[in-house]
PDB file of C-alpha atoms and ligand atoms in Angstrom:
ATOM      1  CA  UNK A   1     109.867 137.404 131.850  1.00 63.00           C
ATOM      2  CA  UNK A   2     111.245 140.166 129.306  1.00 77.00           C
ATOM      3  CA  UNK A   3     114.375 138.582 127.918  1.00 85.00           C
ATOM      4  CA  UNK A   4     113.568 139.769 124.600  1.00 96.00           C
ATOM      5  CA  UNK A   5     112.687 143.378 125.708  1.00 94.00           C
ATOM      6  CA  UNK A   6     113.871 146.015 122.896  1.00 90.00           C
ATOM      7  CA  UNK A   7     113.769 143.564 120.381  1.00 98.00           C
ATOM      8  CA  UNK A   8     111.996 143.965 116.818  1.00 98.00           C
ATOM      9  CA  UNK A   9     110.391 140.292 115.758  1.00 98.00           C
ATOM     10  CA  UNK A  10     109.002 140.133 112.653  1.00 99.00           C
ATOM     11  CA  UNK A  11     107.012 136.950 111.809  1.00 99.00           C
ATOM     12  CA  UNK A  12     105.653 136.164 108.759  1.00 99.00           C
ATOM     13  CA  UNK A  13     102.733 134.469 108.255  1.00 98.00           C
ATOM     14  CA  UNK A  14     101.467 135.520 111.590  1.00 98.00           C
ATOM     15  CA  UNK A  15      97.474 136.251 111.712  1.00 98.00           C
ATOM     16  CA  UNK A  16      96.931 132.933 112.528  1.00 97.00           C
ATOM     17  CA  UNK A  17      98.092 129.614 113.452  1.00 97.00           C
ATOM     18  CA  UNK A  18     101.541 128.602 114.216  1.00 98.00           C
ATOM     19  CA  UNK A  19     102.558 131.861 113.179  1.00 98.00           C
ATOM     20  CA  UNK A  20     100.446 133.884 115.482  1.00 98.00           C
ATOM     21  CA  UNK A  21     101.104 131.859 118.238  1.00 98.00           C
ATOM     22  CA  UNK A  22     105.090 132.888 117.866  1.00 98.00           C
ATOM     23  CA  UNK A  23     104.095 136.586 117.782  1.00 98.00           C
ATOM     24  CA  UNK A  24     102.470 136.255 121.299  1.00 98.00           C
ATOM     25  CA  UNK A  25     104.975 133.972 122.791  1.00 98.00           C
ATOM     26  CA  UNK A  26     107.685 136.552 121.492  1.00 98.00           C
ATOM     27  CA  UNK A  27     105.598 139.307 122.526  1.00 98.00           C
ATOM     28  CA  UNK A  28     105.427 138.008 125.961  1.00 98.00           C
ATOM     29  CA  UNK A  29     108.828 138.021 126.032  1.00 97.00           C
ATOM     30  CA  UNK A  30     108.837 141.649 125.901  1.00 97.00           C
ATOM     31  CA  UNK A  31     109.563 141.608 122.112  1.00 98.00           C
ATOM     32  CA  UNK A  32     107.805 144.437 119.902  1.00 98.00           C
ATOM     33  CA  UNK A  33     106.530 142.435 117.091  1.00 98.00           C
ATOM     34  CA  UNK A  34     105.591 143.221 113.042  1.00 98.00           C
ATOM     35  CA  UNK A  35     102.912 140.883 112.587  1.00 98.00           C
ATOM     36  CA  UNK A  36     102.039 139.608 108.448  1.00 98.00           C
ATOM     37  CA  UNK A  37      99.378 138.137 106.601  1.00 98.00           C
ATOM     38  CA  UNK A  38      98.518 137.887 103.020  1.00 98.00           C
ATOM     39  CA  UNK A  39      95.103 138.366 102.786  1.00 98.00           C
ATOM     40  CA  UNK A  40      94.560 141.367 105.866  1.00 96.00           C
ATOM     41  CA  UNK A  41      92.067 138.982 107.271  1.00 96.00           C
ATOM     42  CA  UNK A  42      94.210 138.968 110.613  1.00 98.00           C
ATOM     43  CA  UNK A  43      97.121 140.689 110.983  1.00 98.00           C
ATOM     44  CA  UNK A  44      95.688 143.475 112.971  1.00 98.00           C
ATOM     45  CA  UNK A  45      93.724 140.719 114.981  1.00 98.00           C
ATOM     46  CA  UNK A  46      97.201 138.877 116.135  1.00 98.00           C
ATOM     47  CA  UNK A  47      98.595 142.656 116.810  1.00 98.00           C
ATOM     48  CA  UNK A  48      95.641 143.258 119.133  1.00 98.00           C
ATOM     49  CA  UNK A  49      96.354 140.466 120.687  1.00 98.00           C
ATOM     50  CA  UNK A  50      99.740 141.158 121.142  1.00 98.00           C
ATOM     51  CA  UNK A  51      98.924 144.994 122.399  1.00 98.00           C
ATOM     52  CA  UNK A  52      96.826 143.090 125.265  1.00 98.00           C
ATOM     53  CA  UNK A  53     100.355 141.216 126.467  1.00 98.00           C
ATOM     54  CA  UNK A  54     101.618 144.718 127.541  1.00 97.00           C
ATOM     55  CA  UNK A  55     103.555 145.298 123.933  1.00 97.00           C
ATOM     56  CA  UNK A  56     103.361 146.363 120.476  1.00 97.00           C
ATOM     57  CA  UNK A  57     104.292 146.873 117.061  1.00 98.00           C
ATOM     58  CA  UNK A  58     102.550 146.425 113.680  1.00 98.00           C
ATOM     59  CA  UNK A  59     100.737 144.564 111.134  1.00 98.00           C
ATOM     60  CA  UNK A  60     101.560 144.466 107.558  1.00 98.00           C
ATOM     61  CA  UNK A  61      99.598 143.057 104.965  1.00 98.00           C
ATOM     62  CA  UNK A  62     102.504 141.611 102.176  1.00 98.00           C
ATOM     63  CA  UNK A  63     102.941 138.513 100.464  1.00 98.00           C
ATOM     64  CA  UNK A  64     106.200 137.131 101.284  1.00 99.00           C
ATOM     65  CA  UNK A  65     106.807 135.669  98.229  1.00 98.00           C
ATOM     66  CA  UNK A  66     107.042 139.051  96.329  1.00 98.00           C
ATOM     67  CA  UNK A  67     110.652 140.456  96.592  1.00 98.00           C
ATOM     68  CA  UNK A  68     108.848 144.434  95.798  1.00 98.00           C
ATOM     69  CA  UNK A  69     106.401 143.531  99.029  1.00 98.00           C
ATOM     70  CA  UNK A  70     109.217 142.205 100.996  1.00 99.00           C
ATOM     71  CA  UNK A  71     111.384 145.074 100.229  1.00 98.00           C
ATOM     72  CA  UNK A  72     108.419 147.307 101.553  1.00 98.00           C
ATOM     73  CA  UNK A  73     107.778 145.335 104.388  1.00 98.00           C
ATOM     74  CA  UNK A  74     111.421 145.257 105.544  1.00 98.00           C
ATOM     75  CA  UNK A  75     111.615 149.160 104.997  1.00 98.00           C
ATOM     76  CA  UNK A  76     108.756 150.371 107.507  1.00 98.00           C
ATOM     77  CA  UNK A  77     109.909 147.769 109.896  1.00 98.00           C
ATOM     78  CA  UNK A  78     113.520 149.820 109.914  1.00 98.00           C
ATOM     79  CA  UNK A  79     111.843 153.306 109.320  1.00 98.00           C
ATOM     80  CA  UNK A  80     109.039 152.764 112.234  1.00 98.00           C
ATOM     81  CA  UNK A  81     111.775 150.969 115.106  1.00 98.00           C
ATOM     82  CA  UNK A  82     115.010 151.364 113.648  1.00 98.00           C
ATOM     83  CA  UNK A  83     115.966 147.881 113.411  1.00 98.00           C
ATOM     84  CA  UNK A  84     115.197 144.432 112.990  1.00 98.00           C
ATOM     85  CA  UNK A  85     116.758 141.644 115.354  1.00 98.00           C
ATOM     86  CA  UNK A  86     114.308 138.523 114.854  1.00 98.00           C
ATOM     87  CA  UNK A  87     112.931 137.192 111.713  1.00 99.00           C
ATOM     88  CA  UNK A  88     110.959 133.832 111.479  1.00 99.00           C
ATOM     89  CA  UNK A  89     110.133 132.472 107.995  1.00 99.00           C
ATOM     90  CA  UNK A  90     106.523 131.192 108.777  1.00 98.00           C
ATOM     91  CA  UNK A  91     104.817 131.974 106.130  1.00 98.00           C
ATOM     92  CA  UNK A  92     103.011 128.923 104.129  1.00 98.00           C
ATOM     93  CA  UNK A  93     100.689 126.598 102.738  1.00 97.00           C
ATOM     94  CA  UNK A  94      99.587 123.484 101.093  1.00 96.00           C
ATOM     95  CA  UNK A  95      98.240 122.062  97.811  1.00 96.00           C
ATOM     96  CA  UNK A  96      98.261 118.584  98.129  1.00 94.00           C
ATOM     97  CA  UNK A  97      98.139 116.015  95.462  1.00 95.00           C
ATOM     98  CA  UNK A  98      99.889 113.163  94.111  1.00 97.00           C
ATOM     99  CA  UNK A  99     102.475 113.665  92.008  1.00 98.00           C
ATOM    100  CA  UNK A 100     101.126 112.516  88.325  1.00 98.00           C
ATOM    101  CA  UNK A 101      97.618 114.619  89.316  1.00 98.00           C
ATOM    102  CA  UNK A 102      99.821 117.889  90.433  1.00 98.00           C
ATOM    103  CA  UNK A 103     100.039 120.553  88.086  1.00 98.00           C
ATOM    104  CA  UNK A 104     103.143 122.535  87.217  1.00 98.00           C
ATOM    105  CA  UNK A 105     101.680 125.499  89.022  1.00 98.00           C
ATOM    106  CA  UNK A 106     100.836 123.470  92.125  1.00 98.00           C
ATOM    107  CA  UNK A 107     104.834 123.080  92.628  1.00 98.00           C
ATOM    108  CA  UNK A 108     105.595 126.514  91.666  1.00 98.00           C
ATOM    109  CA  UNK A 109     103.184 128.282  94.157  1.00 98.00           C
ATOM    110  CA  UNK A 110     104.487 126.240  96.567  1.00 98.00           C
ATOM    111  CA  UNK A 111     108.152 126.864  96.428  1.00 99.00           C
ATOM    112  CA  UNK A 112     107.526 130.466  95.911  1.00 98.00           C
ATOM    113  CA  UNK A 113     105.529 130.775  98.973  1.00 98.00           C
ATOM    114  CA  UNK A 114     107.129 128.763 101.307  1.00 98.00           C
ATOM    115  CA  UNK A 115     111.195 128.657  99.932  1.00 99.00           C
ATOM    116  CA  UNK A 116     111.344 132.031  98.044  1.00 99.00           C
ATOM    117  CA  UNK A 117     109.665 133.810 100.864  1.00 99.00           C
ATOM    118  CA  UNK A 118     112.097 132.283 103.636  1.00 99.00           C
ATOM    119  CA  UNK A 119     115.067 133.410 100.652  1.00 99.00           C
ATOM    120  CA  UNK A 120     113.541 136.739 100.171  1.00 99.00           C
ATOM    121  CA  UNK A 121     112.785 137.467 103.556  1.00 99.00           C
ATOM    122  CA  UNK A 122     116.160 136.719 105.156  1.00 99.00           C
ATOM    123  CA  UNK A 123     117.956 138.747 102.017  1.00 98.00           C
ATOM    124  CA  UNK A 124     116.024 141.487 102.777  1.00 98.00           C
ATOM    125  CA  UNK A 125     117.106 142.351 106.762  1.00 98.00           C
ATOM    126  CA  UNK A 126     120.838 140.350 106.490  1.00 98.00           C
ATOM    127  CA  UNK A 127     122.023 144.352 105.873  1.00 98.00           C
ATOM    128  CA  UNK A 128     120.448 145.433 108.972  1.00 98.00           C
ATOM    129  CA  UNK A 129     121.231 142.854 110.846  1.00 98.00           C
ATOM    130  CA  UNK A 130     125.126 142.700 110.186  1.00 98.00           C
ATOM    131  CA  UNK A 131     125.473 145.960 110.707  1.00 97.00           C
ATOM    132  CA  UNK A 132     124.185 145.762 114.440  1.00 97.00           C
ATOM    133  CA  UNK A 133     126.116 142.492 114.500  1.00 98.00           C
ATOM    134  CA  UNK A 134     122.759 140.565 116.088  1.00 98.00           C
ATOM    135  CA  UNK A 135     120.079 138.543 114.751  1.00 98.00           C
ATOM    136  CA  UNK A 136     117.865 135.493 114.946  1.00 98.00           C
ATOM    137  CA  UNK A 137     116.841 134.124 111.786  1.00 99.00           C
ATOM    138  CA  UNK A 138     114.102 130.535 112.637  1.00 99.00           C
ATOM    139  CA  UNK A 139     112.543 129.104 109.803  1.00 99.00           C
ATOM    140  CA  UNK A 140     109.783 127.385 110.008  1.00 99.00           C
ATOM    141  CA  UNK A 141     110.172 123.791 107.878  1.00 99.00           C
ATOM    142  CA  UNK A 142     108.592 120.978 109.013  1.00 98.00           C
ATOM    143  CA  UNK A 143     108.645 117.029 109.472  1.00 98.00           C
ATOM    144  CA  UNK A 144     107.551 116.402 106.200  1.00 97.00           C
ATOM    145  CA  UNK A 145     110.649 118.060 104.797  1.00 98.00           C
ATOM    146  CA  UNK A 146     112.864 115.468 106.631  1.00 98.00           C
ATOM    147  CA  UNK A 147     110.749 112.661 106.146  1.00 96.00           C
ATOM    148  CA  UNK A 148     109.173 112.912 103.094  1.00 96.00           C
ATOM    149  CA  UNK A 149     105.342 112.634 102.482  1.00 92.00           C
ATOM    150  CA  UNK A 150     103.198 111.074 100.131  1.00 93.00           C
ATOM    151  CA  UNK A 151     101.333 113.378  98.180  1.00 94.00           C
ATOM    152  CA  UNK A 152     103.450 116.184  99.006  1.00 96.00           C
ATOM    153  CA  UNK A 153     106.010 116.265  96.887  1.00 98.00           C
ATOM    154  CA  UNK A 154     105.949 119.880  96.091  1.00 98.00           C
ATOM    155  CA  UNK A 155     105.551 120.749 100.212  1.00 98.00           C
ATOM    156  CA  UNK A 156     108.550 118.028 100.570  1.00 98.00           C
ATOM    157  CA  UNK A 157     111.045 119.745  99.123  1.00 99.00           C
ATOM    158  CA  UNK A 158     110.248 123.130  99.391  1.00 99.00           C
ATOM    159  CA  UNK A 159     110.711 122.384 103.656  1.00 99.00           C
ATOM    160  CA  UNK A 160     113.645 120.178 102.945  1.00 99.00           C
ATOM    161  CA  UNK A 161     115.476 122.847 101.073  1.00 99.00           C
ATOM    162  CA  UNK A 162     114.200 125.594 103.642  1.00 99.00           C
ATOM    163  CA  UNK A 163     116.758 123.286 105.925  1.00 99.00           C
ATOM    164  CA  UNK A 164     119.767 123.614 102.948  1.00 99.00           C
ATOM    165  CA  UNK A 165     118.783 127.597 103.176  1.00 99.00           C
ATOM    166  CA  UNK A 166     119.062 127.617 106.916  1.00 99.00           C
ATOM    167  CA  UNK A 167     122.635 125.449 107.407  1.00 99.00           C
ATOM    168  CA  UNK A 168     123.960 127.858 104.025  1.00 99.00           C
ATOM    169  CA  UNK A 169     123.051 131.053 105.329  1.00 99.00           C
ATOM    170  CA  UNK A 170     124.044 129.892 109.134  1.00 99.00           C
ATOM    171  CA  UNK A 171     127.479 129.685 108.111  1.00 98.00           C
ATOM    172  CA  UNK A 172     127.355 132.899 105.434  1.00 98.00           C
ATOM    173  CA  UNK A 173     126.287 134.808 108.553  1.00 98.00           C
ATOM    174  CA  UNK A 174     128.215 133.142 111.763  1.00 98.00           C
ATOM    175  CA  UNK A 175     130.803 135.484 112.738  1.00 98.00           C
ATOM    176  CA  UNK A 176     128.362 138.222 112.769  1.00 98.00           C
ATOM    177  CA  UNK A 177     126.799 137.634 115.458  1.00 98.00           C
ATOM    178  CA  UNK A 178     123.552 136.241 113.526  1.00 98.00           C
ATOM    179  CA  UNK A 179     122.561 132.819 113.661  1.00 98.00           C
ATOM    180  CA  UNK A 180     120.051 130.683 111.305  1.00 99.00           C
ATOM    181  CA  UNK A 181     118.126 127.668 112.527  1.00 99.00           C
ATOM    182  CA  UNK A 182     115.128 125.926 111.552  1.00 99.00           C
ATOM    183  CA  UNK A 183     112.315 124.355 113.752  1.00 99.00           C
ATOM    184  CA  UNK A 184     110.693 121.128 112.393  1.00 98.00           C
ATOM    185  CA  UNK A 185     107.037 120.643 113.335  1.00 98.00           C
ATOM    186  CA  UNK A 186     105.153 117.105 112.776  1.00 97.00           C
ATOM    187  CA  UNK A 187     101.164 117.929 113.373  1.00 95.00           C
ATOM    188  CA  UNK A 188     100.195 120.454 114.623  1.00 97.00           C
ATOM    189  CA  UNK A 189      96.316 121.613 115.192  1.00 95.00           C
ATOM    190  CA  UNK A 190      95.842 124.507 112.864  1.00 94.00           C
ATOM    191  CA  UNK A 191      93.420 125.598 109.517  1.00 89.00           C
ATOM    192  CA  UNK A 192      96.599 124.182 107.628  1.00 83.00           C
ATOM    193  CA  UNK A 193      95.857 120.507 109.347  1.00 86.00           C
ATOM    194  CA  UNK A 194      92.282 121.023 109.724  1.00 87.00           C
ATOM    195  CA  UNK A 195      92.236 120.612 105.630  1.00 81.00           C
ATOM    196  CA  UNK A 196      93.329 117.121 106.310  1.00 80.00           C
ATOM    197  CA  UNK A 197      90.960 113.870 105.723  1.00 80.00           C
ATOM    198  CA  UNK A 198      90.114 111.786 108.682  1.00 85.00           C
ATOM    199  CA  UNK A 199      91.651 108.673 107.362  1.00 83.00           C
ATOM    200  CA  UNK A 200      95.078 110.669 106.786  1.00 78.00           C
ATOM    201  CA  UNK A 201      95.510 111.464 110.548  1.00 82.00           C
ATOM    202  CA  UNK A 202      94.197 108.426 111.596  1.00 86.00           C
ATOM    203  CA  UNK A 203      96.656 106.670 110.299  1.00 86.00           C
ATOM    204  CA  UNK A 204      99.001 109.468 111.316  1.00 86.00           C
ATOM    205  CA  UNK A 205      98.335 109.082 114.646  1.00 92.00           C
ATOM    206  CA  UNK A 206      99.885 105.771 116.005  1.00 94.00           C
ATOM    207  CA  UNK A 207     103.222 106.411 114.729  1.00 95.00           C
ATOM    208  CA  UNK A 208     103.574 110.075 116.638  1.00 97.00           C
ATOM    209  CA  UNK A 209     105.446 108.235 119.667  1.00 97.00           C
ATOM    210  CA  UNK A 210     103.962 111.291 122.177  1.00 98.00           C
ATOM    211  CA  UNK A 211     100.122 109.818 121.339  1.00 95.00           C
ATOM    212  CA  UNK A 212      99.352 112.864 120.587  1.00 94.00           C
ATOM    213  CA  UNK A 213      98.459 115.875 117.983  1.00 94.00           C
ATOM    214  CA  UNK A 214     100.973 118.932 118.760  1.00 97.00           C
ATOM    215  CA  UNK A 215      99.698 122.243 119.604  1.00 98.00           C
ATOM    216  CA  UNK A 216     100.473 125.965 118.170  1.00 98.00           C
ATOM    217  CA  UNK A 217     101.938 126.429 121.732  1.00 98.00           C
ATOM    218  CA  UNK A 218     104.294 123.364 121.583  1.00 98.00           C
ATOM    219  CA  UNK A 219     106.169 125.273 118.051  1.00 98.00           C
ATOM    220  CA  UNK A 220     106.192 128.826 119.781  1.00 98.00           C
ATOM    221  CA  UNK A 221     108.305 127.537 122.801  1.00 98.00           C
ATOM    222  CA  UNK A 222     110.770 126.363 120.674  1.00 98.00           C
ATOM    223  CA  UNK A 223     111.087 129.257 118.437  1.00 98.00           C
ATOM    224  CA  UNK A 224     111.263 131.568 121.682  1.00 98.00           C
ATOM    225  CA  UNK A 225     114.061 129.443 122.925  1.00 98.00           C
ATOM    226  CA  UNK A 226     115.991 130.090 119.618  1.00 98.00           C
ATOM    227  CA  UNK A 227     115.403 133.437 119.548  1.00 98.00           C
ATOM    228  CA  UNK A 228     116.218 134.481 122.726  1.00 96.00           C
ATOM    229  CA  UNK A 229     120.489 135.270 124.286  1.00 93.00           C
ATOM    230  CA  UNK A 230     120.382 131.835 125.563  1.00 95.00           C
ATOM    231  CA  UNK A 231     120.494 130.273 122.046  1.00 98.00           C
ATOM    232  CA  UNK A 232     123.679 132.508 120.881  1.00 97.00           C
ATOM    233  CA  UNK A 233     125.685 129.417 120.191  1.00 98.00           C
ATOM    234  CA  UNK A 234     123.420 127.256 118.327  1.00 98.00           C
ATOM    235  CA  UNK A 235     123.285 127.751 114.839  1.00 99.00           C
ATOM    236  CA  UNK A 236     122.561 125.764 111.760  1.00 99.00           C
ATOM    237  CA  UNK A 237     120.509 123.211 113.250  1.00 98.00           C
ATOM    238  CA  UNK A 238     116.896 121.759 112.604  1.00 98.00           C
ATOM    239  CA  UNK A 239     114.660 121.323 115.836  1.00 98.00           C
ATOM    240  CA  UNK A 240     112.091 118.812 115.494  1.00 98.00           C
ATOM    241  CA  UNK A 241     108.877 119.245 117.697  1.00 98.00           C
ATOM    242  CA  UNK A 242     106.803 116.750 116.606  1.00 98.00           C
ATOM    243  CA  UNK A 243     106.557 114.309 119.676  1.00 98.00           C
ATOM    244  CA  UNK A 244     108.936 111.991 118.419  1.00 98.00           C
ATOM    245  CA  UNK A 245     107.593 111.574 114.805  1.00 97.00           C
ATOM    246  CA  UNK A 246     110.938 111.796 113.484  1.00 97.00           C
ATOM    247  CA  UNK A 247     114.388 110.824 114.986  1.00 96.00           C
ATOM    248  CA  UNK A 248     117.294 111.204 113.572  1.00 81.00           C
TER     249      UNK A 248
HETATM  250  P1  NAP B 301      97.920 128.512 108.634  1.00 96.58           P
HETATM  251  O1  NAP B 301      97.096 128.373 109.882  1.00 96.58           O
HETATM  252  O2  NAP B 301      97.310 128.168 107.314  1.00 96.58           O
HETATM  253  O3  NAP B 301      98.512 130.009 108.587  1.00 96.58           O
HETATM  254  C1  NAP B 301      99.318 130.386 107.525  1.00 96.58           C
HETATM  255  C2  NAP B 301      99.655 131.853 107.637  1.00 96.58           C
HETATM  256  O4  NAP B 301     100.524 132.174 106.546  1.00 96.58           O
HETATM  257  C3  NAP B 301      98.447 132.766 107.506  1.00 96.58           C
HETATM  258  O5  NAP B 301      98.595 133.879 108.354  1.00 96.58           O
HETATM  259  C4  NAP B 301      98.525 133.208 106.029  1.00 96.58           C
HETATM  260  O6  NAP B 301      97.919 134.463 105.777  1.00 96.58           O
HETATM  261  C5  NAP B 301     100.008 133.304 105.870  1.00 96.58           C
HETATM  262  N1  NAP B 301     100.461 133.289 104.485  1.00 96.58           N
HETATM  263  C6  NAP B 301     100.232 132.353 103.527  1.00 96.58           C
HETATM  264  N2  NAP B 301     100.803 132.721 102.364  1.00 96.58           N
HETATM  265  C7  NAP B 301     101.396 133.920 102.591  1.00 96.58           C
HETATM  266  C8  NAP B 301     102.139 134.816 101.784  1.00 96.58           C
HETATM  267  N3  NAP B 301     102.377 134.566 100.500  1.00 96.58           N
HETATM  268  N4  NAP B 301     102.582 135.972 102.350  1.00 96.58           N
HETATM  269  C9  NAP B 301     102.328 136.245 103.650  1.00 96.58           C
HETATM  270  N5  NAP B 301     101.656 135.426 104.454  1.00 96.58           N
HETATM  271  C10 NAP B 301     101.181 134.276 103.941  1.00 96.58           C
HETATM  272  O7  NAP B 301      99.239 127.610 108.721  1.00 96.58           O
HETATM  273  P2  NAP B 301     100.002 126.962 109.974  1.00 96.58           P
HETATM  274  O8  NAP B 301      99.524 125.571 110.133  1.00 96.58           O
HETATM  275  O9  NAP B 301      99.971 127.880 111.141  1.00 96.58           O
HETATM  276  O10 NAP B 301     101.468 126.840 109.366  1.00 96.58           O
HETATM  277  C11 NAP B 301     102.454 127.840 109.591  1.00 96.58           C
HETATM  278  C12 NAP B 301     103.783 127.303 109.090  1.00 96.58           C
HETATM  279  O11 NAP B 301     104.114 126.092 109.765  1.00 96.58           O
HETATM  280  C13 NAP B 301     103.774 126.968 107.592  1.00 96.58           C
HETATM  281  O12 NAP B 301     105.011 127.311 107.019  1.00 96.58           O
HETATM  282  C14 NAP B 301     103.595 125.467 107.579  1.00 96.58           C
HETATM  283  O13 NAP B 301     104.115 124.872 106.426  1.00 96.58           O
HETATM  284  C15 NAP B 301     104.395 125.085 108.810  1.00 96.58           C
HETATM  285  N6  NAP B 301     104.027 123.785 109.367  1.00 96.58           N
HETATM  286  C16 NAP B 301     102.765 123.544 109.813  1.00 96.58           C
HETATM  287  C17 NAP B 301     102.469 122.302 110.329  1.00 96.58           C
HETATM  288  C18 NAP B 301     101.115 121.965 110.862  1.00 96.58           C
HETATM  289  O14 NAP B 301     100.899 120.795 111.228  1.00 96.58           O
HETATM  290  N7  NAP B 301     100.185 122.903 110.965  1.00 96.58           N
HETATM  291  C19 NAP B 301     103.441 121.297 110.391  1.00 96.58           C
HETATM  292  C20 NAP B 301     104.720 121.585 109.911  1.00 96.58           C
HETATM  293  C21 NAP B 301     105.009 122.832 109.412  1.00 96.58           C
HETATM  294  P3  NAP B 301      96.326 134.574 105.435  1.00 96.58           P
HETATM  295  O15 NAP B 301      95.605 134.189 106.700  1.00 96.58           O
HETATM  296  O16 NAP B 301      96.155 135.986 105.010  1.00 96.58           O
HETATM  297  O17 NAP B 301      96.077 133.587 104.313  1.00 96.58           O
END
């Protein structure tokens, strides 16, 4: 299927994980895609991978939480295709602790690189995108943001208010033809999860109603679904895919 063919998806975040596993769902979809990482340890990798599908496009080392680097980023994505018609704030990590062991820098690195980034990111192809009058924007927040989680306080609210960004810019952005939504994963199998202790997801576990621990594959479909013509009325909204972990 090539829904998405002639589209330009940009994900950050993408040479690995959740994040690569949207750039080859989106790929086979037909999109072209600009695939990111911070430390060039995989970019190019996810971009072969994505050149095997049948389609292109390139990888760019950038942190996303540096507005110069986004600006950069942003710019050969326009000078190289022209345009940009799907973004998807992926981009992000994890330092765990409680909250009277975290230090002040533990809750700044994490709202810079997982809020900021989704801010900067989004500011930096709205232009583009109103002017064609299309775009997808899907940010990537996450069960814990809804739910809370102990000894995640910093992570907490930098994916709860990755949901405020996503319902404020949704309605900013509306009537041009550009809508905002965020997808809300419980746990999935990646590096980010494989950091956790035993005991943690053990208890974890038994109250995921599906019985089981998601997979990369489970977050792409979802994210494909909101990116593609089908989802042009939807906006605004939070998709959980966690297996039931969280209803509202
Ligand atoms: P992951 O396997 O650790 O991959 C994270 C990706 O983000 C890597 O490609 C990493 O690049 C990149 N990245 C980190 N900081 C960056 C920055 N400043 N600029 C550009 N790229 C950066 O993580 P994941 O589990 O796939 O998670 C992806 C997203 O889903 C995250 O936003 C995470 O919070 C969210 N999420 C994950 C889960 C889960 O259970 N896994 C659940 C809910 C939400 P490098 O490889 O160069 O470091």
């Amino acid at each position: 299927m090539s829904d998405l063919a002639e589209r330009i998806a940009i994900i950050t975040g993408s040479g690995q994980g959740i994040g690569r596993a949207i750039a080859l769902e989106l790929a086979r979809r037909g999109a072209r895609i600009v695939t990111n990482d911070v430390t060039g340890c995989c970019a190019d990798d996810t971009l072969a991978l994505v050149r095997e599908l049948g389609s292109d496009g390139l990888a760019v080392t950038a942190d996303v939480s540096d507005s110069a680097q986004v600006e950069s980023l942003v710019k050969t994505v326009i000078d190289t295709f022209g345009q940009v018609d799907i973004l998807v704030n992926n981009a992000g990590t994890t330092r765990d602790n409680l909250i009277m062991r975290m230090p002040e820098e533990e809750w700044d690195l994490i709202q810079r690189v997982n809020l900021k980034s989704a801010w900067l990111c989004s500011k930096a192809v709205i232009r583009p995108m109103m002017r064609r009058k299309y775009g997808r924007i899907i940010n990537i927040s996450s069960a814990s943001g809804l739910m809370g989680q102990a000894g995640q306080t910093n992570y907490s609210a930098s994916k709860a208010g990755m949901i405020g960004l996503t319902k404020a810019l949704a309605r900013e952005v509306a009537s041009r033809g550009i809508t905002v939504n965020a997808v809300a994963p419980g746990f999935i199998k990646t590096a980010l999860t494989d950091k956790m202790p035993q005991d943690i997801l053990d208890q974890l576990l038994p109250l995921i109603p599906a019985g089981r621990i998601g997979t990369v594959e489970d977050v792409a479909h979802a994210v494909v679904f909101l990116a593609g013509e089908r989802a042009s009325y939807i906006t605004g909204q939070v998709l959980s895919v966690d297996g039931g972990l969280v209803m509202s």
